[in-house]
Backbone as a ProteinNet text record, in pm:
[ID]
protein_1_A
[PRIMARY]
XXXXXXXXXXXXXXXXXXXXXXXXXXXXXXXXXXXXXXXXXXXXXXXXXXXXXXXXXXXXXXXXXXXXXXXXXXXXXXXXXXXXXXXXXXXXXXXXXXXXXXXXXXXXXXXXXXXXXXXXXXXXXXXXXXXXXXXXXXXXXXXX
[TERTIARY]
86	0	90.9	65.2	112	33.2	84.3	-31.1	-3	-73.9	-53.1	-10.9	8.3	90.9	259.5	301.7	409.2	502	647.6	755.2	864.9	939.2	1039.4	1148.5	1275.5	1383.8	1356.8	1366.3	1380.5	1453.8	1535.8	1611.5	1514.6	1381.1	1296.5	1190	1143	1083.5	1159.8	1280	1392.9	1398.7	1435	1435.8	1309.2	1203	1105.7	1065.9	1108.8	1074.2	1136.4	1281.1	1381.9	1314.7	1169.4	1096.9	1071.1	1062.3	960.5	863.1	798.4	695.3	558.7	427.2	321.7	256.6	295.2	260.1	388.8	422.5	555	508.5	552.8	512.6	668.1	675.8	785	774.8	852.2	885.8	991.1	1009.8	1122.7	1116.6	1238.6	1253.4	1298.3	1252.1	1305.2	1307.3	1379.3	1367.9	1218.5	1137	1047	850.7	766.6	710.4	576.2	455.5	347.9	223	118.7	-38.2	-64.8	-7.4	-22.2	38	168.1	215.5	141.9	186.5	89.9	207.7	193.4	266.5	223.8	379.3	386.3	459.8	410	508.9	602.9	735	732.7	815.4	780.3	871.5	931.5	1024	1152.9	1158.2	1128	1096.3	958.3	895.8	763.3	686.1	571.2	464.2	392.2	329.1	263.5	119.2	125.4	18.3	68.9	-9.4	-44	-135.5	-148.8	-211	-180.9	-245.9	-232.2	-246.5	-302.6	-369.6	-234.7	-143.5	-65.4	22.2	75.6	176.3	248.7	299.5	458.1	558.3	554.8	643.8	646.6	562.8	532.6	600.8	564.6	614.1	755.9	792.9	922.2	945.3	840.3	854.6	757.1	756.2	614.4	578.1	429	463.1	484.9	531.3	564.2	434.9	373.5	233.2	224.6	364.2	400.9	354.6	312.5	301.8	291.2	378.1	382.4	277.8	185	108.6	64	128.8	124.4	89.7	52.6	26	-118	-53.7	-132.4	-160.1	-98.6	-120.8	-216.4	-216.1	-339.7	-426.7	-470.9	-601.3	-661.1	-536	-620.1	-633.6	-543	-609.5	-743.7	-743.4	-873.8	-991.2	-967.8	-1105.3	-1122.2	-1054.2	-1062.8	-1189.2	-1074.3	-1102.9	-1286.2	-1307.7	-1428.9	-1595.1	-1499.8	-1556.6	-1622.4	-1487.8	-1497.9	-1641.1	-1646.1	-1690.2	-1902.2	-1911.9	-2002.6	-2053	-1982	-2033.8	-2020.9	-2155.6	-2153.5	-2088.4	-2054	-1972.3	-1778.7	-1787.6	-1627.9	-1592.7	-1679.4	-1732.2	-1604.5	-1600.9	-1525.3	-1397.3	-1350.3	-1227.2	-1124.4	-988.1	-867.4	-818.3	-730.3	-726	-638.3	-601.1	-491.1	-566.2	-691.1	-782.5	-832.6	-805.6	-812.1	-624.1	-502.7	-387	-419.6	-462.5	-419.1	-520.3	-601.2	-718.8	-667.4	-560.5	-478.1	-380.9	-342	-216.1	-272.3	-407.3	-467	-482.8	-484.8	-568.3	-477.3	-314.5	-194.2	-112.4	-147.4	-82.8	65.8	163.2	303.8	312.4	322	347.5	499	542.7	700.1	710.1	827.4	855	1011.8	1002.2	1136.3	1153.9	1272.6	1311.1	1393.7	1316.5	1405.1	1438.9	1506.9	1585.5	1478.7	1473.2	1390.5	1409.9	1534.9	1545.3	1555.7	1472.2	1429.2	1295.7	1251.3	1078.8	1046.2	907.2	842.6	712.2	641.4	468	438.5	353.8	300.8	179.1	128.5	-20.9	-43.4	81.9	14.6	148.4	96.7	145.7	310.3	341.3	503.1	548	478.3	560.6	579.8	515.6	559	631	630.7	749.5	891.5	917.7	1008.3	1062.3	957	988.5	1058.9	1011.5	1072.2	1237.6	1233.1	1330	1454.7	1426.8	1527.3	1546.6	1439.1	1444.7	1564.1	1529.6	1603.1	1754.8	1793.2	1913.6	1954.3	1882.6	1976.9	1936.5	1867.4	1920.3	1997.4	2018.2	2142	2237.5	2237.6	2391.4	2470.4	2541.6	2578.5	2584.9	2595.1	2623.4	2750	2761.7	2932.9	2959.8
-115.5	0	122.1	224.3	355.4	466.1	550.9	688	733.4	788.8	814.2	981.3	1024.5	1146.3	1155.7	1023	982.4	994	1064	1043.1	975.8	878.8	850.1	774	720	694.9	535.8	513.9	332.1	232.3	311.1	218.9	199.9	300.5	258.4	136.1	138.7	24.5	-132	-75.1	-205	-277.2	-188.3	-171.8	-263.9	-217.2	-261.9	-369.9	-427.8	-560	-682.2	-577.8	-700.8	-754	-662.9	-727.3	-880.1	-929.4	-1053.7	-1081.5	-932.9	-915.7	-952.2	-967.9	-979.2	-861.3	-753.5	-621.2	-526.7	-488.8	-326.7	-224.2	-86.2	-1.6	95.1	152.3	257.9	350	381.5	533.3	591	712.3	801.2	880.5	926.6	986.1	1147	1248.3	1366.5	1406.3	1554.5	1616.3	1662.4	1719.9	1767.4	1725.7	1664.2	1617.1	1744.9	1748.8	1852.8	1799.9	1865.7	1812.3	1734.9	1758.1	1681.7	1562.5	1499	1453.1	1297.6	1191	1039.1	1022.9	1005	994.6	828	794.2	602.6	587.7	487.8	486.2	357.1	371	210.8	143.3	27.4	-37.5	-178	-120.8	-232.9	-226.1	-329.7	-329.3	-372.8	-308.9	-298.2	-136.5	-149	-19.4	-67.7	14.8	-10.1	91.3	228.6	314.6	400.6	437.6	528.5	619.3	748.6	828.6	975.5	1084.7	1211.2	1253.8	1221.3	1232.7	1214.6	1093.4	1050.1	1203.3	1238.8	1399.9	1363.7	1505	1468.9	1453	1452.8	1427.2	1275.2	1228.4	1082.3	994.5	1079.3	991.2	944.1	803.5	795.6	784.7	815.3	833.9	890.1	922.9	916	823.5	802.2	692.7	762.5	718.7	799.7	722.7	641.3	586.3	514.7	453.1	321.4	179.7	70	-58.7	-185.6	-266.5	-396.3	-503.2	-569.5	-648	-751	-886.1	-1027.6	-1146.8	-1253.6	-1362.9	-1319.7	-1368.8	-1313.7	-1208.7	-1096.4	-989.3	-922.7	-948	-895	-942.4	-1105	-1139.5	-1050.9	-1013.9	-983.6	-837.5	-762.4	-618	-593.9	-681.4	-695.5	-747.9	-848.4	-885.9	-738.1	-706	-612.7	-467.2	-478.4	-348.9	-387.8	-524	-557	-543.7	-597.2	-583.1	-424.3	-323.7	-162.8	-126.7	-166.2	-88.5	-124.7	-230.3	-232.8	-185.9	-103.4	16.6	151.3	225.6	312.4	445.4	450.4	546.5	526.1	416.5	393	461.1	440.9	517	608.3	707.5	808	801.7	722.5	643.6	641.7	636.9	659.8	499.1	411.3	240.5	257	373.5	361	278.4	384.2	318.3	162.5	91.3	-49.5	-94	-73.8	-81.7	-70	54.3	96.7	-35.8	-57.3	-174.2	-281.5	-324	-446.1	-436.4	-320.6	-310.2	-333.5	-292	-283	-390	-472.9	-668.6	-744.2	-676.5	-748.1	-791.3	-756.7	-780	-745.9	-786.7	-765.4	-676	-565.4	-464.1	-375.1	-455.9	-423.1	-287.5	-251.8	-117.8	-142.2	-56.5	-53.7	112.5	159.6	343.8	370.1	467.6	531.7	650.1	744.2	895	974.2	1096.9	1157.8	1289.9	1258.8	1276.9	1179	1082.6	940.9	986.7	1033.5	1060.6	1202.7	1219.7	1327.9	1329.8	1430.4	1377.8	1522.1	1505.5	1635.4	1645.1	1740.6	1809.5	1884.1	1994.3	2159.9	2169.2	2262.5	2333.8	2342.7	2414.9	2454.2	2344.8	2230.2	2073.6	2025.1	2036.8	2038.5	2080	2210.7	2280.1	2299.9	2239.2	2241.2	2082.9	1974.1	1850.3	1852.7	1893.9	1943.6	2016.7	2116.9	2146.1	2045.2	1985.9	1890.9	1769.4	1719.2	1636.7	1690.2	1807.1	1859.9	1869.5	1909.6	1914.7	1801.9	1724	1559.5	1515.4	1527.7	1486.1	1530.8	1723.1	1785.3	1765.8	1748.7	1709.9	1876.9	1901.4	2014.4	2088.8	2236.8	2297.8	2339.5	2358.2	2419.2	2527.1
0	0	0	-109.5	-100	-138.2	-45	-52.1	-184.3	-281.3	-392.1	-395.6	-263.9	-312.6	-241.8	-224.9	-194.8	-339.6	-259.6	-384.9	-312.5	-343.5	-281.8	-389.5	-285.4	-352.2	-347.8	-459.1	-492	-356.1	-316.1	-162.4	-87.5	-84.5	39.4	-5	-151.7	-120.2	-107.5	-177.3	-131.1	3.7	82.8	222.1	298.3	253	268.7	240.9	110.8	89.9	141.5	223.9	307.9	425.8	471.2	567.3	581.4	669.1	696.6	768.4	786.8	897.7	798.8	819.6	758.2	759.7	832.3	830.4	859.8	772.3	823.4	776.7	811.9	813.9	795.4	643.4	657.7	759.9	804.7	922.9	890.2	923.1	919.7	1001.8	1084.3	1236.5	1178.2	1240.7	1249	1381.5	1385.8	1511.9	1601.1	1504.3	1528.3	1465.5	1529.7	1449.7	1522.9	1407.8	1379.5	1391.2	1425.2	1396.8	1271.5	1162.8	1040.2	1040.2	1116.1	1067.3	1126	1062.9	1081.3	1157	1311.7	1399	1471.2	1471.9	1526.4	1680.9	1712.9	1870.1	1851.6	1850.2	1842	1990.6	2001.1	2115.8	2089	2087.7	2055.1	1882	1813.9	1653.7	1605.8	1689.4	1683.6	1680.4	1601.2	1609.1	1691.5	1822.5	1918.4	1868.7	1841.8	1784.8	1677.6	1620.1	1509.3	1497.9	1478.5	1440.1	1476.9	1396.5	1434.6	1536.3	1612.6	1752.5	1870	1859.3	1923.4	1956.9	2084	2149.5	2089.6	2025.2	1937.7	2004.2	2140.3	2240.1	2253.9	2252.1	2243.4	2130.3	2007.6	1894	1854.7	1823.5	1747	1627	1540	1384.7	1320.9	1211.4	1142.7	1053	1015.7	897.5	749.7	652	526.8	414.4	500.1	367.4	280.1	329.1	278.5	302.6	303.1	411.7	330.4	371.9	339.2	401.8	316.9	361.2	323.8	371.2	326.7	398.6	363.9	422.8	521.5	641.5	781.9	750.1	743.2	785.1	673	571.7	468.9	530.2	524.4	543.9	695.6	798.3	899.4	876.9	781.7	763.5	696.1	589.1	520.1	607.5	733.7	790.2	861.5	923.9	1040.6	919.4	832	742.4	676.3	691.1	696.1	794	893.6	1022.8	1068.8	1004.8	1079.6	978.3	876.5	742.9	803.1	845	850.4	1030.6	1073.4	1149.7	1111.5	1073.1	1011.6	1062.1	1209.9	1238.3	1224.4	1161.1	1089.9	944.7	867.4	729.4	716.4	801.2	774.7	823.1	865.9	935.3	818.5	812	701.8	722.4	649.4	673.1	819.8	786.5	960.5	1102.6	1091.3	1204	1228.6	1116.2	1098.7	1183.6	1113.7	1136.3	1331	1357.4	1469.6	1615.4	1541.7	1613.4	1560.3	1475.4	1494.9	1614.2	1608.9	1696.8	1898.1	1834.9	1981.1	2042.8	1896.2	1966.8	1983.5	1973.8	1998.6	1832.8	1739.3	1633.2	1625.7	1588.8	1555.3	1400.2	1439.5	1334.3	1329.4	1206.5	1224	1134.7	1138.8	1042.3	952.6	892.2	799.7	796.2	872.4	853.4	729.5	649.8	589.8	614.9	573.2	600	564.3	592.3	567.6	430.2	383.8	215.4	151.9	183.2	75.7	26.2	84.9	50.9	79.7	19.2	20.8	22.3	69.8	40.2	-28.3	-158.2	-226.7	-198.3	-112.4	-89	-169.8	-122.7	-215.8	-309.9	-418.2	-511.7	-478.6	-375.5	-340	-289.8	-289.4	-269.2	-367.7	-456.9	-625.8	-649.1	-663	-709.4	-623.2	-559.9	-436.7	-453.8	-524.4	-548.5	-703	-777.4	-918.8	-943.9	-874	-840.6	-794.6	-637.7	-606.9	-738.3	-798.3	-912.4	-1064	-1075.2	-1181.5	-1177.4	-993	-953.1	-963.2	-929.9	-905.9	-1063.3	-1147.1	-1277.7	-1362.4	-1334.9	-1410.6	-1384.7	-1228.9	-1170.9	-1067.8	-1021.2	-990.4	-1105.1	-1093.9	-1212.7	-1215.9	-1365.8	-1366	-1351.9
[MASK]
++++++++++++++++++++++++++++++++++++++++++++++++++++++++++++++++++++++++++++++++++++++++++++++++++++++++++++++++++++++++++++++++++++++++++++++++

């Protein structure tokens, strides 16, 4: 699963696929994390919670909207993601809220970190153009 306004560097889904978890979850650590950001807790090599909601004091990563999901761990995102859908006050719920009620019922949800100039997320306009830019540099090369 990837958020479709995700840009990143080919190493991360690499990275990612070295998993052997049935559920991982990319993260990437900065100094400072924001109300926006999809904030994770993890303990040990595990995700314990997820979401915006979580104190940024609290958090040790964010997620970047990435996630690996196989074997076990599909079928139980998909039941769960089944289960939520037919209560109508879930409706408006993002798949996180499924992820985060696995994590609740004891599921093993691993992660894979990448850097946080591996990726990017484009919302608005000046993330475009701010993503274009870094793109052009790294395909012209330095200038002479």
């Amino acid at each position: 699963l990837v958020n479709g306004d995700d840009v990143f560097q080919p190493t991360v889904l690499q990275e990612l696929l070295k998993s052997d978890g049935d559920i991982t979850m990319v993260v990437s650590r900065k100094d400072h994390y924001d109300e926006d950001d999809m904030k994770v807790v993890a303990e040990g090599e595990n995700i314990v919670d997820v979401g915006k909601d979580i104190e940024h004091t609290k958090a040790s990563a964010e997620s970047i909207g990435m996630i690996l999901l196989r074997g076990k761990g599909l079928m139980d995102m998909q039941n769960c993601l089944l289960e939520m859908v037919r209560d109508e006050e879930n409706l408006q719920l993002f798949y996180l809220a499924a992820l985060r009620k696995l994590m609740r019922d004891g599921h093993k949800i691993c992660f894979s970190e990448c850097r946080q100039e591996d990726w990017a997320e484009v919302d608005f306009h000046p993330d475009l153009e701010q993503m274009r830019a870094q793109l052009q540099g790294k395909l012209l090369g330095p200038s002479m």
